[in-house]
mmCIF file with all atom_site columns, C-alpha atoms in Angstrom:
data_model
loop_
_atom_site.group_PDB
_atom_site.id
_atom_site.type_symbol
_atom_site.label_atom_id
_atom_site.label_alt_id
_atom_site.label_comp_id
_atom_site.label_asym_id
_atom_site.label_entity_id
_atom_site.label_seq_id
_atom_site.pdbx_PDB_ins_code
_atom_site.Cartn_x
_atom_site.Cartn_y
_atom_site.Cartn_z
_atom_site.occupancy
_atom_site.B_iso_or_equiv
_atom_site.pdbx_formal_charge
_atom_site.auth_seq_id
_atom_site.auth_comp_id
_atom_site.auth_asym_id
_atom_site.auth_atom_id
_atom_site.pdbx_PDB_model_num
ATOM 1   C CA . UNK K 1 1   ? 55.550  -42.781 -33.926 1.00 50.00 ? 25  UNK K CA 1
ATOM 2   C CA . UNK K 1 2   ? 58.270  -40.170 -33.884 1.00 52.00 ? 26  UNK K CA 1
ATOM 3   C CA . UNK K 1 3   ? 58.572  -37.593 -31.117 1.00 49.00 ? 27  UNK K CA 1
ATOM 4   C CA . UNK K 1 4   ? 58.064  -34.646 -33.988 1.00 51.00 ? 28  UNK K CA 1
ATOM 5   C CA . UNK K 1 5   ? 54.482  -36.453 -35.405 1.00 50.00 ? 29  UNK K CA 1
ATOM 6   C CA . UNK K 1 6   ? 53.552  -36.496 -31.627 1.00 49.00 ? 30  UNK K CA 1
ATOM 7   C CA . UNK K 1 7   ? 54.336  -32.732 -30.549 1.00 53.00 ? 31  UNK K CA 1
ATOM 8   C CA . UNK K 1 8   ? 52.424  -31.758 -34.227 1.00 55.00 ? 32  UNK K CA 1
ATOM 9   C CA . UNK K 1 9   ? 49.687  -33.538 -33.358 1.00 56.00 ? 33  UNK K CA 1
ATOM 10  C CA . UNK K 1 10  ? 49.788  -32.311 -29.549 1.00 58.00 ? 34  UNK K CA 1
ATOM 11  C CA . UNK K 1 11  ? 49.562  -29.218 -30.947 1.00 64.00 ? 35  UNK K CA 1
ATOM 12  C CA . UNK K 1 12  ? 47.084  -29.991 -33.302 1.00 60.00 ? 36  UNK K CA 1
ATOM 13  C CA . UNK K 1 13  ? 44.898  -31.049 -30.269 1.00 65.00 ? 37  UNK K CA 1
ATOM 14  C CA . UNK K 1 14  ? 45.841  -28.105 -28.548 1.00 62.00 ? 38  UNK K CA 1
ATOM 15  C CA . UNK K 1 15  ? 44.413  -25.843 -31.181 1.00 66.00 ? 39  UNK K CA 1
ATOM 16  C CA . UNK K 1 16  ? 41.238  -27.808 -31.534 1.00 58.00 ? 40  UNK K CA 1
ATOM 17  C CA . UNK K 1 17  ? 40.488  -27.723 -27.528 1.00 57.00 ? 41  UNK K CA 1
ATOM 18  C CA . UNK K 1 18  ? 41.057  -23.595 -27.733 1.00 55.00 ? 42  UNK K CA 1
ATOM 19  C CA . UNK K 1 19  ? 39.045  -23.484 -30.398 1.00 56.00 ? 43  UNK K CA 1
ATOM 20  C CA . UNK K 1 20  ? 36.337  -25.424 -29.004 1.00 57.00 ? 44  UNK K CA 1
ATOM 21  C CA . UNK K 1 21  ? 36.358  -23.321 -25.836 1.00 57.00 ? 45  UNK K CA 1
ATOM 22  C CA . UNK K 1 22  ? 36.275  -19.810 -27.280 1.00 59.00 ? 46  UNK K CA 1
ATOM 23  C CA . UNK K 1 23  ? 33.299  -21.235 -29.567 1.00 58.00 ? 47  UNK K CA 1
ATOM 24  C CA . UNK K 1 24  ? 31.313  -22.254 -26.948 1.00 58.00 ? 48  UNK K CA 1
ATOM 25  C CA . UNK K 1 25  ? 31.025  -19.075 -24.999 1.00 56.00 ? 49  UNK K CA 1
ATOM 26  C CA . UNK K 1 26  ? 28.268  -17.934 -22.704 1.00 57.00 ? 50  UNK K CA 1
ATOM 27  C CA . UNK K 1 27  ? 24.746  -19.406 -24.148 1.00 58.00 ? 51  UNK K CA 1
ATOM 28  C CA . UNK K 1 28  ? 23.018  -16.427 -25.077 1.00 64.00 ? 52  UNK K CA 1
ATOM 29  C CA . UNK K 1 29  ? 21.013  -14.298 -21.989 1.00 64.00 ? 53  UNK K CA 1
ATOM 30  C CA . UNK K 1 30  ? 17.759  -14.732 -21.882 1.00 69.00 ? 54  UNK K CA 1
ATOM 31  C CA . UNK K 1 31  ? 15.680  -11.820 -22.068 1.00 70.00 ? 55  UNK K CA 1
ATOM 32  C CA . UNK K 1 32  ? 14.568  -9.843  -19.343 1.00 74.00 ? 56  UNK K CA 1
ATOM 33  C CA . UNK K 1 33  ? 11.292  -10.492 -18.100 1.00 71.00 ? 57  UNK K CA 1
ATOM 34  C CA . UNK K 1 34  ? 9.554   -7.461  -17.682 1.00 70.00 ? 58  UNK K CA 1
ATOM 35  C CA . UNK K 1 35  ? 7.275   -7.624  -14.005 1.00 70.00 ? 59  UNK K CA 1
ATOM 36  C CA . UNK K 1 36  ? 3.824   -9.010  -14.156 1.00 64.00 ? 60  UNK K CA 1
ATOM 37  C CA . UNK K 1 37  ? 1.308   -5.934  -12.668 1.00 70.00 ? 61  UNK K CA 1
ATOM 38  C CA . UNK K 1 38  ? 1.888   -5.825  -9.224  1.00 74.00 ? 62  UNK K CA 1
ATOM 39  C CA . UNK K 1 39  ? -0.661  -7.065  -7.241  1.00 84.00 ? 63  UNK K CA 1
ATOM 40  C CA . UNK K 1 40  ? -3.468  -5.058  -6.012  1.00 87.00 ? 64  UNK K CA 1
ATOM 41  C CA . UNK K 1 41  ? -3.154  -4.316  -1.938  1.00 92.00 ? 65  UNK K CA 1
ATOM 42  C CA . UNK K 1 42  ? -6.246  -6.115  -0.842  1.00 93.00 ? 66  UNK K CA 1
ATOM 43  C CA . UNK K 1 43  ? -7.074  -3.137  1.201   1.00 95.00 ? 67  UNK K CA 1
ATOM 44  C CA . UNK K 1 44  ? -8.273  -1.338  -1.594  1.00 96.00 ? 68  UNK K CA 1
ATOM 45  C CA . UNK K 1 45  ? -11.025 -4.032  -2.158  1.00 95.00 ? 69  UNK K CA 1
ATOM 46  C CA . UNK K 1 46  ? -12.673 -2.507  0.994   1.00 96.00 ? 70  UNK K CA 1
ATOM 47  C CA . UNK K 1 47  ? -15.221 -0.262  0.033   1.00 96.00 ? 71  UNK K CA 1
ATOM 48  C CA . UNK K 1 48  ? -16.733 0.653   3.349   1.00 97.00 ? 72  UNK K CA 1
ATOM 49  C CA . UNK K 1 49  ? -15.714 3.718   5.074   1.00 98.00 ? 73  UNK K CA 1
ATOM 50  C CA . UNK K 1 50  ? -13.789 3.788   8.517   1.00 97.00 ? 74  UNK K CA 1
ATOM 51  C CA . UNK K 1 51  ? -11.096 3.078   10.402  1.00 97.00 ? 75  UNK K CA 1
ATOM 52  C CA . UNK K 1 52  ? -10.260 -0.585  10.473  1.00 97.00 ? 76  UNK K CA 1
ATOM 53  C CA . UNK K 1 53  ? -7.453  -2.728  13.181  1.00 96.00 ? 77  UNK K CA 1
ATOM 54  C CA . UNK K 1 54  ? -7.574  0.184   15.734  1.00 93.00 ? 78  UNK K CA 1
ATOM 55  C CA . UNK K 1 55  ? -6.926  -0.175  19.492  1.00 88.00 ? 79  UNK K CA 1
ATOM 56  C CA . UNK K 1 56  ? -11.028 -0.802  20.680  1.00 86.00 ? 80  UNK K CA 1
ATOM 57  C CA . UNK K 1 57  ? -12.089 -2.521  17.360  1.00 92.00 ? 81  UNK K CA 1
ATOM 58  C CA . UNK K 1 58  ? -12.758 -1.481  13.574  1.00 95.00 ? 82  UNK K CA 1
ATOM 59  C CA . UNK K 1 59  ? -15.178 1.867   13.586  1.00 95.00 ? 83  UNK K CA 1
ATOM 60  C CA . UNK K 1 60  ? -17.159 1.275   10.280  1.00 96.00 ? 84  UNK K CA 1
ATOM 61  C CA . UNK K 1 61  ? -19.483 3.023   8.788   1.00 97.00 ? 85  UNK K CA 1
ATOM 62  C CA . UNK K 1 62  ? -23.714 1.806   8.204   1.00 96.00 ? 86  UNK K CA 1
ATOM 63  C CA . UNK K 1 63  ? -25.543 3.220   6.001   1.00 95.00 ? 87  UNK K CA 1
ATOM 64  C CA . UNK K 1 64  ? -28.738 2.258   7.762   1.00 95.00 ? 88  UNK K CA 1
ATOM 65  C CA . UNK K 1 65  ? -27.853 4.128   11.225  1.00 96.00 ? 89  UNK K CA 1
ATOM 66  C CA . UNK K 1 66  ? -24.794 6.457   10.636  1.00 97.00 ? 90  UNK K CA 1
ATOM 67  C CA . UNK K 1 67  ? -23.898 9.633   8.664   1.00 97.00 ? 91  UNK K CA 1
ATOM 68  C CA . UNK K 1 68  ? -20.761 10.853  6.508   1.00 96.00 ? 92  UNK K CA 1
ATOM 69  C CA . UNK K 1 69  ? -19.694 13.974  6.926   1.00 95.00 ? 93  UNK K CA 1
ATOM 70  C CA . UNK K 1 70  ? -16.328 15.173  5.334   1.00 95.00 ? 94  UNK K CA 1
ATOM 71  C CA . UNK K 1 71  ? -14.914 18.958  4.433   1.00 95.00 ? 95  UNK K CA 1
ATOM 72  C CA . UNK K 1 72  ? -11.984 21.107  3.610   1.00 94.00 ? 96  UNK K CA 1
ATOM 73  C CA . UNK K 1 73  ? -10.925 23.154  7.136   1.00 94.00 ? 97  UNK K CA 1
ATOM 74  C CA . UNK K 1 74  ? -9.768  26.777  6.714   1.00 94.00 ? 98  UNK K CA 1
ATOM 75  C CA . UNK K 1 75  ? -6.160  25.268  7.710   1.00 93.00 ? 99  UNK K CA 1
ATOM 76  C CA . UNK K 1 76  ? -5.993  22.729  4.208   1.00 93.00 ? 100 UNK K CA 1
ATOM 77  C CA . UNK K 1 77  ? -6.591  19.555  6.025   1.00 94.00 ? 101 UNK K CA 1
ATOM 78  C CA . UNK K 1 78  ? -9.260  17.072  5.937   1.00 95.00 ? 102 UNK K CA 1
ATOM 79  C CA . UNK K 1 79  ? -11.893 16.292  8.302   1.00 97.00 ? 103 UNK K CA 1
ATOM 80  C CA . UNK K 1 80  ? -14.417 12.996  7.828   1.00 97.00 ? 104 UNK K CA 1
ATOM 81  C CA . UNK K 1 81  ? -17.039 12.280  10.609  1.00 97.00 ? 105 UNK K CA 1
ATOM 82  C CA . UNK K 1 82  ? -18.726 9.232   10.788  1.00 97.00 ? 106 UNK K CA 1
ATOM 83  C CA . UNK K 1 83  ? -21.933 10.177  12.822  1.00 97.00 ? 107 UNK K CA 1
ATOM 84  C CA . UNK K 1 84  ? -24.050 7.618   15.139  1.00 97.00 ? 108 UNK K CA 1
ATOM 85  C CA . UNK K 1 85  ? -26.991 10.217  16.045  1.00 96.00 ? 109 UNK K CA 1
ATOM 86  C CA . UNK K 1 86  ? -28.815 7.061   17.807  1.00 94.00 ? 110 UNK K CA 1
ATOM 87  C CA . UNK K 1 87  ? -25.577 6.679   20.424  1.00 94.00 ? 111 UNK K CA 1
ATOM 88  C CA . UNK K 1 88  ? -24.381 10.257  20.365  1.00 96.00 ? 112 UNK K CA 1
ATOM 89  C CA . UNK K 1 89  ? -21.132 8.740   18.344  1.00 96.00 ? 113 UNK K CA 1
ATOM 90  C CA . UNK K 1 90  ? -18.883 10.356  16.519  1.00 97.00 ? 114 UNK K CA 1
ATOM 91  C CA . UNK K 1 91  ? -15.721 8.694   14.861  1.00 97.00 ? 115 UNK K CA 1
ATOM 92  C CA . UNK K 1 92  ? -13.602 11.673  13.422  1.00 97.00 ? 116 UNK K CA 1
ATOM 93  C CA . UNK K 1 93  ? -10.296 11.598  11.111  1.00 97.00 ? 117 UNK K CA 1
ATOM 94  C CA . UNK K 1 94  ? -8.579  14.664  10.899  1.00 96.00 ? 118 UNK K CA 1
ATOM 95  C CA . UNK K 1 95  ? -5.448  16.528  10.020  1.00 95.00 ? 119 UNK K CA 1
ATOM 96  C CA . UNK K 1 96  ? -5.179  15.370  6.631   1.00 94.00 ? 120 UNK K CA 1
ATOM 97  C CA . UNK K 1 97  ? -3.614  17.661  3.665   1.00 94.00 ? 121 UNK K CA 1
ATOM 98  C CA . UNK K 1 98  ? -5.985  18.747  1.447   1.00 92.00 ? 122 UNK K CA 1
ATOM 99  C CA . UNK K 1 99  ? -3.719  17.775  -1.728  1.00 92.00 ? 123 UNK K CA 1
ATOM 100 C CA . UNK K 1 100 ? -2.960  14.249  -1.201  1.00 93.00 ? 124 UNK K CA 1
ATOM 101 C CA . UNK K 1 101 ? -1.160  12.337  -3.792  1.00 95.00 ? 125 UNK K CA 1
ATOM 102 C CA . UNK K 1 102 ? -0.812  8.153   -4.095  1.00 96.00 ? 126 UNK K CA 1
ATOM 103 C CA . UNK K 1 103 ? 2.534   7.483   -2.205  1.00 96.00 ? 127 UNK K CA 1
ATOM 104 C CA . UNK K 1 104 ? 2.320   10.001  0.049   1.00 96.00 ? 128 UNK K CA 1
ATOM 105 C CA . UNK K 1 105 ? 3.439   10.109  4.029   1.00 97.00 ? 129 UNK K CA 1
ATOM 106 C CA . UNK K 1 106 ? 0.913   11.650  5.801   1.00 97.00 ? 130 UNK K CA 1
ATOM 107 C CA . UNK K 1 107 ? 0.208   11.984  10.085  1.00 95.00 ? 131 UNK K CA 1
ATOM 108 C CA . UNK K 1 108 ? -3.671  11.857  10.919  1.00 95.00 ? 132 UNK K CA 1
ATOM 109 C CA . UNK K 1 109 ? -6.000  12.534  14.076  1.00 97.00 ? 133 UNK K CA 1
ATOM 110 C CA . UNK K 1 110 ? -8.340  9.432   14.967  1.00 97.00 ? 134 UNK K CA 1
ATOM 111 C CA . UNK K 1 111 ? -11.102 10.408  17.388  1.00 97.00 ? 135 UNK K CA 1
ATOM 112 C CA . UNK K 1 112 ? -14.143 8.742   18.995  1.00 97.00 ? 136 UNK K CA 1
ATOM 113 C CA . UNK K 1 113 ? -16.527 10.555  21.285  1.00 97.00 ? 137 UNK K CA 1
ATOM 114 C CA . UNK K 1 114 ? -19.268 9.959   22.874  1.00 96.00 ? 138 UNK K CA 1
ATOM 115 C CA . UNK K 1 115 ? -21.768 12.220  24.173  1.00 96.00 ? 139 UNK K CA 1
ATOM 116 C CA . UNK K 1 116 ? -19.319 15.067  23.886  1.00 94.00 ? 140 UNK K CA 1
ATOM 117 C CA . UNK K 1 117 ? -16.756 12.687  25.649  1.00 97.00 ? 141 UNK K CA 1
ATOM 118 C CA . UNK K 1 118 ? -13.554 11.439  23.874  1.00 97.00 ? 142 UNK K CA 1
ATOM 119 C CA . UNK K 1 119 ? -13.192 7.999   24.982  1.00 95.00 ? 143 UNK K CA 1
ATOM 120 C CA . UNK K 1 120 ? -10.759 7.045   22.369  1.00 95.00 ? 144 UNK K CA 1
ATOM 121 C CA . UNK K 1 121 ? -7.885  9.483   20.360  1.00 96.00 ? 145 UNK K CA 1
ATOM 122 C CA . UNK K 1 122 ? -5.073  8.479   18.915  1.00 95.00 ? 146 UNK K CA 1
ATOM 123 C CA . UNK K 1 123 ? -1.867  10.253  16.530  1.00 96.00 ? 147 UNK K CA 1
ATOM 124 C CA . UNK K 1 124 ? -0.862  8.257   13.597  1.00 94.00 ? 148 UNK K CA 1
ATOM 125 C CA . UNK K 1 125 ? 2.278   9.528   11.362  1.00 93.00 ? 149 UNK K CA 1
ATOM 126 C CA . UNK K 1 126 ? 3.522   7.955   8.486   1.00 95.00 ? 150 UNK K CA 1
ATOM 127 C CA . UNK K 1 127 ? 0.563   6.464   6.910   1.00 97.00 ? 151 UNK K CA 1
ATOM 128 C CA . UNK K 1 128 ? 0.454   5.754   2.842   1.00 97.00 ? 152 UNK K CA 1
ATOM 129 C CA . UNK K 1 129 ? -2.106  7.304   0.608   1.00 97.00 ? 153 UNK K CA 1
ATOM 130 C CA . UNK K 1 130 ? -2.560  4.166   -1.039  1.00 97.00 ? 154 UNK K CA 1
ATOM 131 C CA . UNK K 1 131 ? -4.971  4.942   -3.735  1.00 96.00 ? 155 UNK K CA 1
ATOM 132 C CA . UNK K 1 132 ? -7.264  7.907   -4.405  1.00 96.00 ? 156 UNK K CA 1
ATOM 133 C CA . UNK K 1 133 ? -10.186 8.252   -6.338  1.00 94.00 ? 157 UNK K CA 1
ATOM 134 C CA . UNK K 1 134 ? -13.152 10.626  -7.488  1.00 91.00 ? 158 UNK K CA 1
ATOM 135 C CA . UNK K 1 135 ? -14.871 9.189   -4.255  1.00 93.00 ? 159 UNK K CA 1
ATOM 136 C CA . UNK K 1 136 ? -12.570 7.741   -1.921  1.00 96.00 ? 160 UNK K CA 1
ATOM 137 C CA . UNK K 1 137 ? -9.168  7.500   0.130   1.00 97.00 ? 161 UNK K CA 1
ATOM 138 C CA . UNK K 1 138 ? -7.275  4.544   1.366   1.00 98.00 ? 162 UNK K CA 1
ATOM 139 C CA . UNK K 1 139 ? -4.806  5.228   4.362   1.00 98.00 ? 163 UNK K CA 1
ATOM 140 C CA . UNK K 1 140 ? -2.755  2.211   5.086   1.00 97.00 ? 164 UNK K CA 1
ATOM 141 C CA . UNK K 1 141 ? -0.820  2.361   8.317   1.00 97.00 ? 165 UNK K CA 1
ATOM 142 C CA . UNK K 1 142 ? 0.223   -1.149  8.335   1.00 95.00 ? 166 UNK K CA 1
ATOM 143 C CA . UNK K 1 143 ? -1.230  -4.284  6.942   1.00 93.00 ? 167 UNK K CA 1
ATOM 144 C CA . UNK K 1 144 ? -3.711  -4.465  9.768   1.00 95.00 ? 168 UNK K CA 1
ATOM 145 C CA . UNK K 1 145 ? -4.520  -0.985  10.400  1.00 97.00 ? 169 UNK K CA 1
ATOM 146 C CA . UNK K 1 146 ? -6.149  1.585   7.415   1.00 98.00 ? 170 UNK K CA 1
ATOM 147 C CA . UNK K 1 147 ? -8.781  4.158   7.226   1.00 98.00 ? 171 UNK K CA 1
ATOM 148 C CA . UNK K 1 148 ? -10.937 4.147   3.585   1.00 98.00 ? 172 UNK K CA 1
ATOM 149 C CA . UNK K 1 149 ? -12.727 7.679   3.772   1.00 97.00 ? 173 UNK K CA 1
ATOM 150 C CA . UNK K 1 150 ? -15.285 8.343   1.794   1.00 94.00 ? 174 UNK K CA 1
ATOM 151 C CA . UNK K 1 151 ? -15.175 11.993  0.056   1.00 88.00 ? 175 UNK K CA 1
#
């Protein structure tokens, strides 16, 4: 072979190695996936009223001994009573806005007393309205600790 057929067909080879590179190119993306629904806190599945993971034990409510009592104060908050006549209990959450909205940061009042003595009261701040509906509330604190008020 001459040294002029080689560099023609070095460049020939050249050529066809560019071209071969610049028509591979990045595969084609794959579509974004849109996100599945979001799975449902398992908290909201709790359709019993009352304060639940608290220092002293969950304070539920029973529909065969206790009473519900909620209301709007003159100040805009909440109040919701969970009433043990037969002990002289009651469990009360208070201090809640009126106009709550899902997503929300909120600071509550969690009270026990019994027989007109507070034996247990404790501040919360920063807990999520989680969900609201026609009937009820969910207050998550943390993934132990949540109050689901009935309205």
């Amino acid at each position: 072979m001459h040294a002029a057929s080689i560099g023609k067909r070095g460049g020939w080879l050249w050529t066809l190695c560019l071209l071969l590179l610049l028509g591979c190119g990045d595969p084609q993306p794959t579509p974004p996936v849109p996100p599945g629904p979001e799975k449902e806190d398992p908290i909201l599945k709790v359709q019993i009223p009352g304060a639940y993971g608290i220092p002293g034990g969950n304070q539920v409510y029973n529909e065969d001994r206790h009473q519900l009592s909620a209301m709007e104060c003159p100040d805009g908050t909440l109040l919701f009573r969970i009433l043990d006549p037969g002990e002289r209990k009651v469990l009360s959450i208070h201090g809640i806005p009126a106009s709550l909205k899902e997503g929300d940061r909120i600071p509550l009042h969690f009270r026990v007393m019994v027989n007109g003595y507070c034996i247990q009261s404790e501040n919360f701040t920063d807990i999520l309205v989680l969900k609201l509906s026609s009937n009820m509330i969910w207050l998550k604190k943390d993934e132990t600790t949540y109050f689901v008020l009935q309205r």
